[in-house]
CSV table of C-alpha atoms in Angstrom, one decimal:
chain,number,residue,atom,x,y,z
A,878,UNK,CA,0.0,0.0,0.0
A,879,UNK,CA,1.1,4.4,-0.6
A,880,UNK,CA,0.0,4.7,2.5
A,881,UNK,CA,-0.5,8.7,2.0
A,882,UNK,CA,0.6,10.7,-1.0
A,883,UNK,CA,0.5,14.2,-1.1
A,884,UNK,CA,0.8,16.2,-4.7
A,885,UNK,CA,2.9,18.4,-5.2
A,886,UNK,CA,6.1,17.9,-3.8
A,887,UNK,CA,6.7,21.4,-4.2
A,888,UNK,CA,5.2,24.6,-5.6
A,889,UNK,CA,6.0,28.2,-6.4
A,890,UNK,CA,3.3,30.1,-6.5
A,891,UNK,CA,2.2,34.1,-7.2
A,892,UNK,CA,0.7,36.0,-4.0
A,893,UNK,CA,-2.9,36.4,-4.8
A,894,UNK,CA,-3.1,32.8,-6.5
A,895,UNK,CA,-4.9,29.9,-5.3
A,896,UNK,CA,-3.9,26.4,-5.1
A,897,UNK,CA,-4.8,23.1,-3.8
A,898,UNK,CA,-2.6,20.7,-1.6
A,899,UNK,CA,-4.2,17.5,-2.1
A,900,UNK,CA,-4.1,13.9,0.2
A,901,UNK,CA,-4.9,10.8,-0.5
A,902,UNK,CA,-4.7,7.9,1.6
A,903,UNK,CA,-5.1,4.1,0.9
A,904,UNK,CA,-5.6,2.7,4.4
A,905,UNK,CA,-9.6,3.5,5.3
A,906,UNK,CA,-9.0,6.2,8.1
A,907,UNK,CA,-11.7,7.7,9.5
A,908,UNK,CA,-9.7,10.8,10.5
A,909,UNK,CA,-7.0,13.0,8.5
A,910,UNK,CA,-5.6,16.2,9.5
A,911,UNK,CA,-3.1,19.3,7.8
A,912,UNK,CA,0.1,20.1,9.7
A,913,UNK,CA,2.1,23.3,8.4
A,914,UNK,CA,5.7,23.0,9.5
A,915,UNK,CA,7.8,26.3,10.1
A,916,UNK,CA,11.5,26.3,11.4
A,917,UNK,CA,11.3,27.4,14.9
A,918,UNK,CA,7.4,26.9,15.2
A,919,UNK,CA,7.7,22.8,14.8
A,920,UNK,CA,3.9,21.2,13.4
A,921,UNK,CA,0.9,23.4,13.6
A,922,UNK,CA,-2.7,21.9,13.1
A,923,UNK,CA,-4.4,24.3,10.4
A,924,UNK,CA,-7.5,21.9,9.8
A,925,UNK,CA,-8.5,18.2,10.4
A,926,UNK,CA,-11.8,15.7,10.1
A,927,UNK,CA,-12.6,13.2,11.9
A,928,UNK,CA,-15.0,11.5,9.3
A,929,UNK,CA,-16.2,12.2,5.9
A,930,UNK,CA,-18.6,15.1,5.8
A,931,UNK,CA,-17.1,16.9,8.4
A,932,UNK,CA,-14.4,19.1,9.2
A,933,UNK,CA,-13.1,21.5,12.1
A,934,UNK,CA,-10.5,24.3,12.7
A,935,UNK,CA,-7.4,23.6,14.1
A,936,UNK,CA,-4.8,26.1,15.3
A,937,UNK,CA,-3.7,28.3,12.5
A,938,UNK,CA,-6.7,28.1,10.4
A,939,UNK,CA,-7.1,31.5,8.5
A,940,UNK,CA,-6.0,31.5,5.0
A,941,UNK,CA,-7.1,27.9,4.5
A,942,UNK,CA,-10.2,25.9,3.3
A,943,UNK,CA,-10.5,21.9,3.6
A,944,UNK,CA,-13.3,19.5,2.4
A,945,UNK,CA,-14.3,15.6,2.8
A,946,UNK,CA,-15.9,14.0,0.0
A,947,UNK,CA,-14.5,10.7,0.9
A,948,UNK,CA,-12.6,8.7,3.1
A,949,UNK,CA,-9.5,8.6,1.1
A,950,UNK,CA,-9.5,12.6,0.0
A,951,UNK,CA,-8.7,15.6,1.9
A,952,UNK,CA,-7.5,18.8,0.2
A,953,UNK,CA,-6.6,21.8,1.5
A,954,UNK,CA,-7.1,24.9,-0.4
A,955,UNK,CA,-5.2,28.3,-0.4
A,956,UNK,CA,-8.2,30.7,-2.0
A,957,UNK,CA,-5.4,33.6,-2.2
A,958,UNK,CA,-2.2,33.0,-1.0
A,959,UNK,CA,0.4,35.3,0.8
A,960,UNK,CA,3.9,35.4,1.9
A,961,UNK,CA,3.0,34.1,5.3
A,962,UNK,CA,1.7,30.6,3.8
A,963,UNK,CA,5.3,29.7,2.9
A,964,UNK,CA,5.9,26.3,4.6
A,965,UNK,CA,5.9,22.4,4.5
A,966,UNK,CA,2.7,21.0,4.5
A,967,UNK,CA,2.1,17.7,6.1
A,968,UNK,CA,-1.1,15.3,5.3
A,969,UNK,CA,-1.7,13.2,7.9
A,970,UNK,CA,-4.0,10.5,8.5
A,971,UNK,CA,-5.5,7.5,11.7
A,972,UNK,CA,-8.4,5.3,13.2
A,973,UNK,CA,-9.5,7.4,16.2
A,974,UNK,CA,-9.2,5.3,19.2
A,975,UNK,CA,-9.4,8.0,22.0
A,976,UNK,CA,-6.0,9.6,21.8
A,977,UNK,CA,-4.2,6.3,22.0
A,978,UNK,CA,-3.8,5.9,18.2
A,979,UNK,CA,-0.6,6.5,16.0
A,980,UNK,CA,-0.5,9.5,13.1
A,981,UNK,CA,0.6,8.3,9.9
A,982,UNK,CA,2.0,11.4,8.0
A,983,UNK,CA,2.9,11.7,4.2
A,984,UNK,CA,5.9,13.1,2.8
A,985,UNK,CA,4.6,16.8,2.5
A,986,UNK,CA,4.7,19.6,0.5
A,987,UNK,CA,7.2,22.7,0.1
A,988,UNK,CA,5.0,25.7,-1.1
A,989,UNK,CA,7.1,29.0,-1.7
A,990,UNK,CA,4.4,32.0,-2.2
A,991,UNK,CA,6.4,35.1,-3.9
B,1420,UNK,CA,-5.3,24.1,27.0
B,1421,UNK,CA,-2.6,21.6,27.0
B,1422,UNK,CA,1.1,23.0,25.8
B,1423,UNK,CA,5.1,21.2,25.0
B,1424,UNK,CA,8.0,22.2,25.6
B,1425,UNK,CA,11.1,20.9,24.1
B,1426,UNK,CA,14.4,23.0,25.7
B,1427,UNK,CA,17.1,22.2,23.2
B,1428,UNK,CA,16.5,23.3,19.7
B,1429,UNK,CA,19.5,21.1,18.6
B,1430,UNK,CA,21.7,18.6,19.8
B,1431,UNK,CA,25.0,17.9,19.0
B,1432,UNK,CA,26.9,14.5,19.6
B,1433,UNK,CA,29.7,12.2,18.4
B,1434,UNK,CA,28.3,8.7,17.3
B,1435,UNK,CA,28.6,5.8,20.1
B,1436,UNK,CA,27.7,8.7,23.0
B,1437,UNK,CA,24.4,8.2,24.6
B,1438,UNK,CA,21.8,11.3,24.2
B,1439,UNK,CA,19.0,12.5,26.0
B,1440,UNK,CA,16.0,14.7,24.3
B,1441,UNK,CA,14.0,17.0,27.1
B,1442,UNK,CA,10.6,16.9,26.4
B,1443,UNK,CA,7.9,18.8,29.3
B,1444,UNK,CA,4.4,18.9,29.2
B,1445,UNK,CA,1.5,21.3,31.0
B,1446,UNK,CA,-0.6,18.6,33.1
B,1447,UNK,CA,-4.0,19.8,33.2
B,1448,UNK,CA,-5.2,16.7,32.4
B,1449,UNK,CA,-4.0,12.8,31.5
B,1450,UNK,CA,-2.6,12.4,28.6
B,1451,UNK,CA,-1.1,10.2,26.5
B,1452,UNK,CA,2.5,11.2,25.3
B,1453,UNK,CA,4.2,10.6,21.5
B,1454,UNK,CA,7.4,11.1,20.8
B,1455,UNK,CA,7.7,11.0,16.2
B,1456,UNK,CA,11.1,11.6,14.4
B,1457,UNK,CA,11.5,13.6,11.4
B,1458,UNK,CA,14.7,12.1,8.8
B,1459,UNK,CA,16.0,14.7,6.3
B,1460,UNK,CA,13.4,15.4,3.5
B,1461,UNK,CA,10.8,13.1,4.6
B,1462,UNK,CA,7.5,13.0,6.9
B,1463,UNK,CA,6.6,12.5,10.6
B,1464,UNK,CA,6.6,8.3,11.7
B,1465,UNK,CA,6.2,7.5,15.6
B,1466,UNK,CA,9.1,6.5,17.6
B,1467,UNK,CA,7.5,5.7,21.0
B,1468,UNK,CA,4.1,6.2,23.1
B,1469,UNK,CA,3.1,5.9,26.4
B,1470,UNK,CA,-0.6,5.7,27.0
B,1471,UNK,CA,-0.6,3.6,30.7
B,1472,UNK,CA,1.0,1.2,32.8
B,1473,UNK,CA,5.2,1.1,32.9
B,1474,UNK,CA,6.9,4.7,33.0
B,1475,UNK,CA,9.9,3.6,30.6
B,1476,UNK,CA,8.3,2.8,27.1
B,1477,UNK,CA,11.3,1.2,24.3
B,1478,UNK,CA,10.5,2.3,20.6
B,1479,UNK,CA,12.3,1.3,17.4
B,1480,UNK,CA,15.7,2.0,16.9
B,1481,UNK,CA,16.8,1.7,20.6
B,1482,UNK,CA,15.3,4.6,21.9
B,1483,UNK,CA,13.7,4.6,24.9
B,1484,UNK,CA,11.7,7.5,27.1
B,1485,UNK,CA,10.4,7.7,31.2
B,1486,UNK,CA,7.0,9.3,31.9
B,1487,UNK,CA,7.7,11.0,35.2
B,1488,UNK,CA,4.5,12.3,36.4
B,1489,UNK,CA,5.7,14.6,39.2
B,1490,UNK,CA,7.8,16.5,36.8
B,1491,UNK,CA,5.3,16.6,34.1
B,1492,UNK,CA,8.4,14.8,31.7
B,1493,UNK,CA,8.9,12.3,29.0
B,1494,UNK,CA,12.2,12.6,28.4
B,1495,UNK,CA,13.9,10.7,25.1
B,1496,UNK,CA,16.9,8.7,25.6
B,1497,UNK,CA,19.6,6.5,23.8
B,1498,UNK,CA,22.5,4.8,25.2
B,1499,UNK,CA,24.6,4.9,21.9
B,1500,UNK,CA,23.4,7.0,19.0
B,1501,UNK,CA,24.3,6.5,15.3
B,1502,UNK,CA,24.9,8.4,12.1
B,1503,UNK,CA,21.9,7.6,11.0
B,1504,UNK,CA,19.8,9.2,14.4
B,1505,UNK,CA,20.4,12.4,13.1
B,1506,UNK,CA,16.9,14.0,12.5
B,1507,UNK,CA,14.4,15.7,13.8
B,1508,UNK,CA,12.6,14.6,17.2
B,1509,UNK,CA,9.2,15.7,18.4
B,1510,UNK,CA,7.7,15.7,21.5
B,1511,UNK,CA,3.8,15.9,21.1
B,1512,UNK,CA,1.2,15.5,24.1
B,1513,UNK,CA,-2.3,14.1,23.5
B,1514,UNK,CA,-5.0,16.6,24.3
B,1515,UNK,CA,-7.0,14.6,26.2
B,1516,UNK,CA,-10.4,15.8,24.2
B,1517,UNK,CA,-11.5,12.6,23.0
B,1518,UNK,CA,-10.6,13.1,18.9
B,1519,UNK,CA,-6.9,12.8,19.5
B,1520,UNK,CA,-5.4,16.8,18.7
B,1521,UNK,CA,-1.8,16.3,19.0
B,1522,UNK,CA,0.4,19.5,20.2
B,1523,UNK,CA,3.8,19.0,18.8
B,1524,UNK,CA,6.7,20.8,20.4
B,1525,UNK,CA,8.8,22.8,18.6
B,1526,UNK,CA,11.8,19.8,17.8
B,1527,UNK,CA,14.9,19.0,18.8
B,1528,UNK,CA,17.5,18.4,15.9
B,1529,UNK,CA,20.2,15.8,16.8
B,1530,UNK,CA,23.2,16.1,14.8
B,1531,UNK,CA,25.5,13.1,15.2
B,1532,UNK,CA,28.8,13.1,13.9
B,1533,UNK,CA,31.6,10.7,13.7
């Protein structure tokens, strides 16, 4: 199995411009979640679900949109990107099992916003 | 709301010396406790949990890490590190909300060298 794949691996992209991160994970987890990584800052939940049809806010949500369709799809989208959204973005995916359970994470991606 | 903190931003050691990662945690409530390493260029994977029973919990590659209670720690530790330990270590506490919100600490990078 991928596990989770995340497209692109990297991206320049224009201020103003939108773009969508995309997920996708083979292994039938209910929950999936969007980290953005900063150098100093470590992981910072932007959005997550923890089913299909539903999502919720994490900690560093502005900026950002997310849907689930599906179990295996969650993008994230930038509807007009700035500066400030420069980072690595990590997909990352579980079955909830009240805290216990292990994150699986895919590889990310860099997005440079000019 | 629950919060990590990780006191060395990086860690430098020769290979074959043992290492130890400081991870403290606010303890408003239980929690379960991950530590997840970070190679060059690639995603998050666990290393080591501790959701109950013995303080010392052993994860892959020899590392090992003590819950200590009193002290609010879970501190990461290897007797001998190699080349290939160098890499980014996160400290991240469980919530304790029921959907599993992990709060990552900022990282520790250990550089080993020969």
């Amino acid at each position: 199995t991928a596990g989770i794949t995340q497209a692109p691996t990297s991206q320049i992209l224009a201020a103003g411009r939108s773009m969508t991160l995309r997920c996708t994970q083979d292994m039938r987890h209910n929950a999936m979640y969007w980290y953005r990584q900063d150098l100093g800052l470590g992981l910072r939940l932007i959005h997550y679900s923890n089913t299909a049809g539903t999502t919720g806010k994490g900690e560093v949500p502005d900026g950002y949109s997310v849907s689930r369709a599906n179990t295996d799809d969650f993008p994230l989208t930038l509807a007009s990107a700035v500066p400030s959204q420069t980072s690595v973005y990590f997909c990352a995916s579980t079955n909830p099992r009240g805290g216990q359970e292990t994150q699986y994470f895919g590889p990310g991606t860099r997005l440079l916003v000019l | 709301a629950q919060s990590v903190t990780q006191l060395d931003s990086q860690v430098p050691v020769f290979e074959e010396a043992p290492v130890e990662l400081r991870c403290n945690y606010s303890s408003s409530v239980s929690v379960y406790l991950f530590w997840y390493v970070q190679y060059p260029n690639q995603g998050l994977q666990l290393l080591l949990k501790y959701l109950s029973g013995s303080t010392l919990v052993k994860g892959i590659n020899g590392f090992e890490a003590e819950f200590n209670k009193s002290q609010t720690s879970f501190h990461l530790r290897k007797p001998s590190v190699h080349i290939s330990d160098t890499a980014e270590y996160f400290c991240a506490p469980e919530t304790g909300t029921g959907f599993q919100k992990l709060v990552f600490g900022t990282g520790t990078r250990l550089l080993v060298s020969p």
